[in-house]
Amino acid sequence: LTRDNLQTQHLCADVVLSILTAAKTAIKTVSCDDVVNGNINPDTAVYQGYPGGEGINGFDSHTSLSFATLEIALCILVRQIPQINSALMKSKSSAPLHFRKYTRLPSEGCELVKLGVKLLVQIPQLCSPDGSIVVLPTVFYLVLGVLRESSRIDIDSSGDLSTGHVTAGAAAAMMALRELATQVPTTSETFESWSSVIRSSLLSLLNMAEGESRVDRAVV
């Protein structure tokens, strides 16, 4: 997927979004009140679809929808902003080859970044409380990576961006962070772990504002 053209990637992202919509509908149907309260036997219910709640006993990369969605989102984002994949930036000699300025992306590329972020934010909704704690650090890492790169001011550009200007990628990342921060666990057992992930992500966001790179102050 990282080598496909932008149109093919866009089509793939649209298909995944449709699958996620169907999956969330299935979760609501399977976990309806009648099944939960015991009025209907889940084994004999008319509809038995995708139940969600992934990650209770780990993630099976062959059958996990959340794992597959994360993989596709990563491919889409790395194709547009390679430097958010830290593995590509470890080598000092090859890092410049993988660096791509967000401001130089075509409009199709910016749209794909938005779609990639939109996929990421839905992944925890497919997971159990324990499973969401496993995937959240990766989701936050990628969303913050998009925010960092899309708010970075091109040093070759003349002058700063106008006050209040926010790129499409930065806007999508900020909306994703807000949504992720409001998805509070319903179980007290995982709340402390969730709070720790949120605090760590907030610290990363604050460090972003104190870095050497010029960033859009309307964002960070």
PDB file of C-alpha atoms in Angstrom:
ATOM      1  CA  LEU A   1       0.000   0.000   0.000  1.00  0.00           C
ATOM      2  CA  THR A   2       2.911   2.375   0.598  1.00  0.00           C
ATOM      3  CA  ARG A   3       3.826   2.091  -3.091  1.00  0.00           C
ATOM      4  CA  ASP A   4       0.364   2.528  -4.585  1.00  0.00           C
ATOM      5  CA  ASN A   5      -0.644   5.813  -6.174  1.00  0.00           C
ATOM      6  CA  LEU A   6      -2.646   8.374  -4.231  1.00  0.00           C
ATOM      7  CA  GLN A   7      -5.942   7.502  -5.909  1.00  0.00           C
ATOM      8  CA  THR A   8      -5.600   3.822  -4.960  1.00  0.00           C
ATOM      9  CA  GLN A   9      -4.731   4.736  -1.383  1.00  0.00           C
ATOM     10  CA  HIS A  10      -7.768   7.008  -1.190  1.00  0.00           C
ATOM     11  CA  LEU A  11     -10.026   4.205  -2.409  1.00  0.00           C
ATOM     12  CA  CYS A  12      -8.537   1.809   0.156  1.00  0.00           C
ATOM     13  CA  ALA A  13      -9.100   4.321   2.945  1.00  0.00           C
ATOM     14  CA  ASP A  14     -12.722   4.814   1.877  1.00  0.00           C
ATOM     15  CA  VAL A  15     -13.279   1.047   1.927  1.00  0.00           C
ATOM     16  CA  VAL A  16     -11.790   0.748   5.416  1.00  0.00           C
ATOM     17  CA  LEU A  17     -13.974   3.596   6.682  1.00  0.00           C
ATOM     18  CA  SER A  18     -17.037   1.766   5.366  1.00  0.00           C
ATOM     19  CA  ILE A  19     -15.874  -1.436   7.075  1.00  0.00           C
ATOM     20  CA  LEU A  20     -15.408   0.410  10.363  1.00  0.00           C
ATOM     21  CA  THR A  21     -18.886   1.905  10.111  1.00  0.00           C
ATOM     22  CA  ALA A  22     -20.315  -1.578   9.560  1.00  0.00           C
ATOM     23  CA  ALA A  23     -18.224  -2.962  12.434  1.00  0.00           C
ATOM     24  CA  LYS A  24     -19.477  -0.346  14.895  1.00  0.00           C
ATOM     25  CA  THR A  25     -23.052  -1.011  13.792  1.00  0.00           C
ATOM     26  CA  ALA A  26     -22.464  -4.728  14.386  1.00  0.00           C
ATOM     27  CA  ILE A  27     -21.060  -4.035  17.857  1.00  0.00           C
ATOM     28  CA  LYS A  28     -24.187  -2.097  18.802  1.00  0.00           C
ATOM     29  CA  THR A  29     -26.404  -4.877  17.447  1.00  0.00           C
ATOM     30  CA  VAL A  30     -24.557  -7.728  19.130  1.00  0.00           C
ATOM     31  CA  SER A  31     -24.366  -5.934  22.476  1.00  0.00           C
ATOM     32  CA  CYS A  32     -27.962  -4.745  22.464  1.00  0.00           C
ATOM     33  CA  ASP A  33     -29.744  -4.489  25.812  1.00  0.00           C
ATOM     34  CA  ASP A  34     -31.757  -7.655  25.327  1.00  0.00           C
ATOM     35  CA  VAL A  35     -28.604  -9.720  24.896  1.00  0.00           C
ATOM     36  CA  VAL A  36     -26.762  -8.027  27.739  1.00  0.00           C
ATOM     37  CA  ASN A  37     -29.575  -8.377  30.266  1.00  0.00           C
ATOM     38  CA  GLY A  38     -30.211 -11.991  29.346  1.00  0.00           C
ATOM     39  CA  ASN A  39     -33.594 -11.648  27.657  1.00  0.00           C
ATOM     40  CA  ILE A  40     -32.071 -13.090  24.494  1.00  0.00           C
ATOM     41  CA  ASN A  41     -29.620 -15.968  24.359  1.00  0.00           C
ATOM     42  CA  PRO A  42     -26.610 -14.652  22.376  1.00  0.00           C
ATOM     43  CA  ASP A  43     -26.024 -18.156  20.979  1.00  0.00           C
ATOM     44  CA  THR A  44     -29.473 -18.260  19.394  1.00  0.00           C
ATOM     45  CA  ALA A  45     -29.808 -14.583  18.471  1.00  0.00           C
ATOM     46  CA  VAL A  46     -30.831 -13.891  14.898  1.00  0.00           C
ATOM     47  CA  TYR A  47     -27.763 -11.745  14.257  1.00  0.00           C
ATOM     48  CA  GLN A  48     -24.288 -12.779  15.307  1.00  0.00           C
ATOM     49  CA  GLY A  49     -21.763 -10.408  13.804  1.00  0.00           C
ATOM     50  CA  TYR A  50     -18.542  -8.667  14.726  1.00  0.00           C
ATOM     51  CA  PRO A  51     -18.605  -8.316  18.534  1.00  0.00           C
ATOM     52  CA  GLY A  52     -15.738  -5.859  19.012  1.00  0.00           C
ATOM     53  CA  GLY A  53     -13.952  -5.951  22.365  1.00  0.00           C
ATOM     54  CA  GLU A  54     -10.613  -6.895  20.825  1.00  0.00           C
ATOM     55  CA  GLY A  55      -7.465  -7.304  22.883  1.00  0.00           C
ATOM     56  CA  ILE A  56      -8.821  -9.282  25.822  1.00  0.00           C
ATOM     57  CA  ASN A  57      -6.306 -12.058  25.165  1.00  0.00           C
ATOM     58  CA  GLY A  58      -3.963 -10.103  22.923  1.00  0.00           C
ATOM     59  CA  PHE A  59      -4.315  -9.259  19.244  1.00  0.00           C
ATOM     60  CA  ASP A  60      -4.212 -11.838  16.474  1.00  0.00           C
ATOM     61  CA  SER A  61      -2.627 -10.081  13.500  1.00  0.00           C
ATOM     62  CA  HIS A  62      -4.420 -12.464  11.128  1.00  0.00           C
ATOM     63  CA  THR A  63      -7.961 -11.771  12.334  1.00  0.00           C
ATOM     64  CA  SER A  64      -7.856  -8.482  14.252  1.00  0.00           C
ATOM     65  CA  LEU A  65      -9.747  -5.627  12.589  1.00  0.00           C
ATOM     66  CA  SER A  66      -8.094  -3.051  14.836  1.00  0.00           C
ATOM     67  CA  PHE A  67      -4.628  -4.363  13.943  1.00  0.00           C
ATOM     68  CA  ALA A  68      -5.455  -4.288  10.221  1.00  0.00           C
ATOM     69  CA  THR A  69      -6.840  -0.751  10.497  1.00  0.00           C
ATOM     70  CA  LEU A  70      -3.713   0.412  12.313  1.00  0.00           C
ATOM     71  CA  GLU A  71      -1.524  -1.155   9.645  1.00  0.00           C
ATOM     72  CA  ILE A  72      -3.424   0.538   6.810  1.00  0.00           C
ATOM     73  CA  ALA A  73      -3.439   3.908   8.577  1.00  0.00           C
ATOM     74  CA  LEU A  74       0.319   3.626   9.125  1.00  0.00           C
ATOM     75  CA  CYS A  75       0.924   2.822   5.454  1.00  0.00           C
ATOM     76  CA  ILE A  76      -1.148   5.803   4.340  1.00  0.00           C
ATOM     77  CA  LEU A  77       0.543   8.237   6.716  1.00  0.00           C
ATOM     78  CA  VAL A  78       4.097   7.013   6.121  1.00  0.00           C
ATOM     79  CA  ARG A  79       3.580   7.333   2.375  1.00  0.00           C
ATOM     80  CA  GLN A  80       2.844  11.044   2.839  1.00  0.00           C
ATOM     81  CA  ILE A  81       5.018  11.840   5.890  1.00  0.00           C
ATOM     82  CA  PRO A  82       7.779   9.193   6.069  1.00  0.00           C
ATOM     83  CA  GLN A  83       9.496  10.766   9.082  1.00  0.00           C
ATOM     84  CA  ILE A  84       6.675   9.825  11.472  1.00  0.00           C
ATOM     85  CA  ASN A  85       8.066   6.284  11.211  1.00  0.00           C
ATOM     86  CA  SER A  86      10.973   6.539  13.640  1.00  0.00           C
ATOM     87  CA  ALA A  87      12.600   3.413  12.185  1.00  0.00           C
ATOM     88  CA  LEU A  88      13.279   5.283   8.938  1.00  0.00           C
ATOM     89  CA  MET A  89      14.979   8.142  10.781  1.00  0.00           C
ATOM     90  CA  LYS A  90      17.459   6.161  12.910  1.00  0.00           C
ATOM     91  CA  SER A  91      20.217   6.287  10.312  1.00  0.00           C
ATOM     92  CA  LYS A  92      21.784   9.747   9.985  1.00  0.00           C
ATOM     93  CA  SER A  93      22.838   8.988   6.428  1.00  0.00           C
ATOM     94  CA  SER A  94      19.432   7.867   5.170  1.00  0.00           C
ATOM     95  CA  ALA A  95      17.180  10.084   7.315  1.00  0.00           C
ATOM     96  CA  PRO A  96      17.329  13.062   4.904  1.00  0.00           C
ATOM     97  CA  LEU A  97      16.172  10.771   2.092  1.00  0.00           C
ATOM     98  CA  HIS A  98      12.984   9.946   3.988  1.00  0.00           C
ATOM     99  CA  PHE A  99      12.152  13.451   5.179  1.00  0.00           C
ATOM    100  CA  ARG A 100       9.250  15.111   3.398  1.00  0.00           C
ATOM    101  CA  LYS A 101       7.847  18.525   4.216  1.00  0.00           C
ATOM    102  CA  TYR A 102       4.118  18.563   4.815  1.00  0.00           C
ATOM    103  CA  THR A 103       3.861  21.975   3.146  1.00  0.00           C
ATOM    104  CA  ARG A 104       5.068  20.433  -0.116  1.00  0.00           C
ATOM    105  CA  LEU A 105       2.367  17.744  -0.254  1.00  0.00           C
ATOM    106  CA  PRO A 106      -0.258  17.965  -3.004  1.00  0.00           C
ATOM    107  CA  SER A 107      -3.875  18.454  -1.996  1.00  0.00           C
ATOM    108  CA  GLU A 108      -4.500  14.720  -2.531  1.00  0.00           C
ATOM    109  CA  GLY A 109      -1.705  13.922  -0.088  1.00  0.00           C
ATOM    110  CA  CYS A 110      -3.130  16.265   2.550  1.00  0.00           C
ATOM    111  CA  GLU A 111      -6.524  14.614   2.154  1.00  0.00           C
ATOM    112  CA  LEU A 112      -4.934  11.199   2.691  1.00  0.00           C
ATOM    113  CA  VAL A 113      -3.303  12.439   5.890  1.00  0.00           C
ATOM    114  CA  LYS A 114      -6.747  13.466   7.146  1.00  0.00           C
ATOM    115  CA  LEU A 115      -8.141  10.043   6.245  1.00  0.00           C
ATOM    116  CA  GLY A 116      -5.254   8.289   7.992  1.00  0.00           C
ATOM    117  CA  VAL A 117      -5.931  10.223  11.188  1.00  0.00           C
ATOM    118  CA  LYS A 118      -9.653   9.497  10.863  1.00  0.00           C
ATOM    119  CA  LEU A 119      -8.851   5.782  10.767  1.00  0.00           C
ATOM    120  CA  LEU A 120      -6.568   5.972  13.792  1.00  0.00           C
ATOM    121  CA  VAL A 121      -9.089   7.624  16.076  1.00  0.00           C
ATOM    122  CA  GLN A 122     -11.624   4.832  15.534  1.00  0.00           C
ATOM    123  CA  ILE A 123      -9.297   1.965  16.480  1.00  0.00           C
ATOM    124  CA  PRO A 124      -9.810   2.134  20.286  1.00  0.00           C
ATOM    125  CA  GLN A 125     -13.569   1.853  19.729  1.00  0.00           C
ATOM    126  CA  LEU A 126     -13.020  -1.679  18.419  1.00  0.00           C
ATOM    127  CA  CYS A 127     -11.140  -2.782  21.518  1.00  0.00           C
ATOM    128  CA  SER A 128     -11.880  -3.958  25.014  1.00  0.00           C
ATOM    129  CA  PRO A 129     -10.804  -1.615  27.847  1.00  0.00           C
ATOM    130  CA  ASP A 130      -7.555  -3.569  28.223  1.00  0.00           C
ATOM    131  CA  GLY A 131      -7.048  -3.709  24.475  1.00  0.00           C
ATOM    132  CA  SER A 132      -7.502   0.028  24.070  1.00  0.00           C
ATOM    133  CA  ILE A 133      -4.714   0.651  26.588  1.00  0.00           C
ATOM    134  CA  VAL A 134      -2.426  -1.452  24.386  1.00  0.00           C
ATOM    135  CA  VAL A 135      -3.155   0.428  21.151  1.00  0.00           C
ATOM    136  CA  LEU A 136      -3.568   3.960  22.527  1.00  0.00           C
ATOM    137  CA  PRO A 137       0.171   4.783  22.847  1.00  0.00           C
ATOM    138  CA  THR A 138       0.703   3.912  19.176  1.00  0.00           C
ATOM    139  CA  VAL A 139      -2.372   5.855  18.103  1.00  0.00           C
ATOM    140  CA  PHE A 140      -1.287   8.918  20.088  1.00  0.00           C
ATOM    141  CA  TYR A 141       2.269   8.640  18.764  1.00  0.00           C
ATOM    142  CA  LEU A 142       1.085   8.717  15.154  1.00  0.00           C
ATOM    143  CA  VAL A 143      -1.479  11.478  15.686  1.00  0.00           C
ATOM    144  CA  LEU A 144       1.101  13.632  17.478  1.00  0.00           C
ATOM    145  CA  GLY A 145       3.539  12.912  14.663  1.00  0.00           C
ATOM    146  CA  VAL A 146       1.022  14.244  12.152  1.00  0.00           C
ATOM    147  CA  LEU A 147       0.421  17.299  14.346  1.00  0.00           C
ATOM    148  CA  ARG A 148       4.148  17.969  14.632  1.00  0.00           C
ATOM    149  CA  GLU A 149       4.872  17.702  10.927  1.00  0.00           C
ATOM    150  CA  SER A 150       1.751  19.523   9.735  1.00  0.00           C
ATOM    151  CA  SER A 151       2.384  22.456  12.084  1.00  0.00           C
ATOM    152  CA  ARG A 152       6.072  22.751  11.206  1.00  0.00           C
ATOM    153  CA  ILE A 153       6.807  26.015   9.384  1.00  0.00           C
ATOM    154  CA  ASP A 154       8.922  25.662   6.276  1.00  0.00           C
ATOM    155  CA  ILE A 155      12.174  27.549   6.925  1.00  0.00           C
ATOM    156  CA  ASP A 156      12.454  28.198   3.194  1.00  0.00           C
ATOM    157  CA  SER A 157       9.125  29.992   3.128  1.00  0.00           C
ATOM    158  CA  SER A 158       9.015  33.771   3.283  1.00  0.00           C
ATOM    159  CA  GLY A 159       7.489  35.008   6.529  1.00  0.00           C
ATOM    160  CA  ASP A 160       5.327  33.274   9.074  1.00  0.00           C
ATOM    161  CA  LEU A 161       1.891  31.875   8.449  1.00  0.00           C
ATOM    162  CA  SER A 162      -0.975  34.236   9.054  1.00  0.00           C
ATOM    163  CA  THR A 163      -2.418  34.292  12.552  1.00  0.00           C
ATOM    164  CA  GLY A 164      -5.016  31.612  13.076  1.00  0.00           C
ATOM    165  CA  HIS A 165      -4.028  29.627   9.998  1.00  0.00           C
ATOM    166  CA  VAL A 166      -4.134  25.871  10.563  1.00  0.00           C
ATOM    167  CA  THR A 167      -3.284  23.214   7.990  1.00  0.00           C
ATOM    168  CA  ALA A 168      -5.775  20.475   7.202  1.00  0.00           C
ATOM    169  CA  GLY A 169      -3.515  17.848   8.757  1.00  0.00           C
ATOM    170  CA  ALA A 170      -3.084  19.833  11.969  1.00  0.00           C
ATOM    171  CA  ALA A 171      -6.833  20.428  12.224  1.00  0.00           C
ATOM    172  CA  ALA A 172      -7.521  16.705  11.792  1.00  0.00           C
ATOM    173  CA  ALA A 173      -4.894  15.817  14.406  1.00  0.00           C
ATOM    174  CA  MET A 174      -6.284  18.295  16.942  1.00  0.00           C
ATOM    175  CA  MET A 175      -9.807  16.944  16.481  1.00  0.00           C
ATOM    176  CA  ALA A 176      -8.450  13.409  16.903  1.00  0.00           C
ATOM    177  CA  LEU A 177      -6.656  14.316  20.135  1.00  0.00           C
ATOM    178  CA  ARG A 178      -9.824  15.850  21.526  1.00  0.00           C
ATOM    179  CA  GLU A 179     -11.866  12.777  20.639  1.00  0.00           C
ATOM    180  CA  LEU A 180      -9.292  10.368  22.069  1.00  0.00           C
ATOM    181  CA  ALA A 181      -9.102  12.360  25.296  1.00  0.00           C
ATOM    182  CA  THR A 182     -12.872  12.154  25.748  1.00  0.00           C
ATOM    183  CA  GLN A 183     -13.045   8.370  25.308  1.00  0.00           C
ATOM    184  CA  VAL A 184     -12.727   7.723  29.038  1.00  0.00           C
ATOM    185  CA  PRO A 185     -12.682   4.039  30.102  1.00  0.00           C
ATOM    186  CA  THR A 186     -15.837   2.780  31.749  1.00  0.00           C
ATOM    187  CA  THR A 187     -13.933   0.475  34.096  1.00  0.00           C
ATOM    188  CA  SER A 188     -11.968   1.708  37.090  1.00  0.00           C
ATOM    189  CA  GLU A 189      -9.371  -1.025  36.527  1.00  0.00           C
ATOM    190  CA  THR A 190      -8.079   0.605  33.339  1.00  0.00           C
ATOM    191  CA  PHE A 191      -8.659   4.266  34.219  1.00  0.00           C
ATOM    192  CA  GLU A 192      -5.248   4.728  35.849  1.00  0.00           C
ATOM    193  CA  SER A 193      -3.445   3.225  32.850  1.00  0.00           C
ATOM    194  CA  TRP A 194      -5.513   5.388  30.512  1.00  0.00           C
ATOM    195  CA  SER A 195      -4.678   8.491  32.573  1.00  0.00           C
ATOM    196  CA  SER A 196      -0.991   7.626  32.352  1.00  0.00           C
ATOM    197  CA  VAL A 197      -1.181   7.408  28.550  1.00  0.00           C
ATOM    198  CA  ILE A 198      -2.989  10.763  28.404  1.00  0.00           C
ATOM    199  CA  ARG A 199      -0.398  12.447  30.648  1.00  0.00           C
ATOM    200  CA  SER A 200       2.460  11.037  28.587  1.00  0.00           C
ATOM    201  CA  SER A 201       0.852  12.270  25.368  1.00  0.00           C
ATOM    202  CA  LEU A 202       0.289  15.714  26.875  1.00  0.00           C
ATOM    203  CA  LEU A 203       3.952  15.876  27.871  1.00  0.00           C
ATOM    204  CA  SER A 204       4.949  14.992  24.302  1.00  0.00           C
ATOM    205  CA  LEU A 205       2.702  17.791  23.066  1.00  0.00           C
ATOM    206  CA  LEU A 206       4.296  20.298  25.454  1.00  0.00           C
ATOM    207  CA  ASN A 207       7.787  19.200  24.405  1.00  0.00           C
ATOM    208  CA  MET A 208       6.766  19.801  20.819  1.00  0.00           C
ATOM    209  CA  ALA A 209       6.203  23.475  21.598  1.00  0.00           C
ATOM    210  CA  GLU A 210       9.667  23.795  23.154  1.00  0.00           C
ATOM    211  CA  GLY A 211      11.611  22.216  20.294  1.00  0.00           C
ATOM    212  CA  GLU A 212      14.045  23.969  17.991  1.00  0.00           C
ATOM    213  CA  SER A 213      11.828  23.706  14.915  1.00  0.00           C
ATOM    214  CA  ARG A 214       9.590  26.600  13.993  1.00  0.00           C
ATOM    215  CA  VAL A 215       5.992  25.567  14.510  1.00  0.00           C
ATOM    216  CA  ASP A 216       2.707  27.276  13.877  1.00  0.00           C
ATOM    217  CA  ARG A 217       1.767  28.877  17.201  1.00  0.00           C
ATOM    218  CA  ALA A 218      -1.885  28.671  16.213  1.00  0.00           C
ATOM    219  CA  VAL A 219      -1.479  24.907  16.658  1.00  0.00           C
ATOM    220  CA  VAL A 220       1.164  24.356  19.350  1.00  0.00           C
TER     221      VAL A 220
END
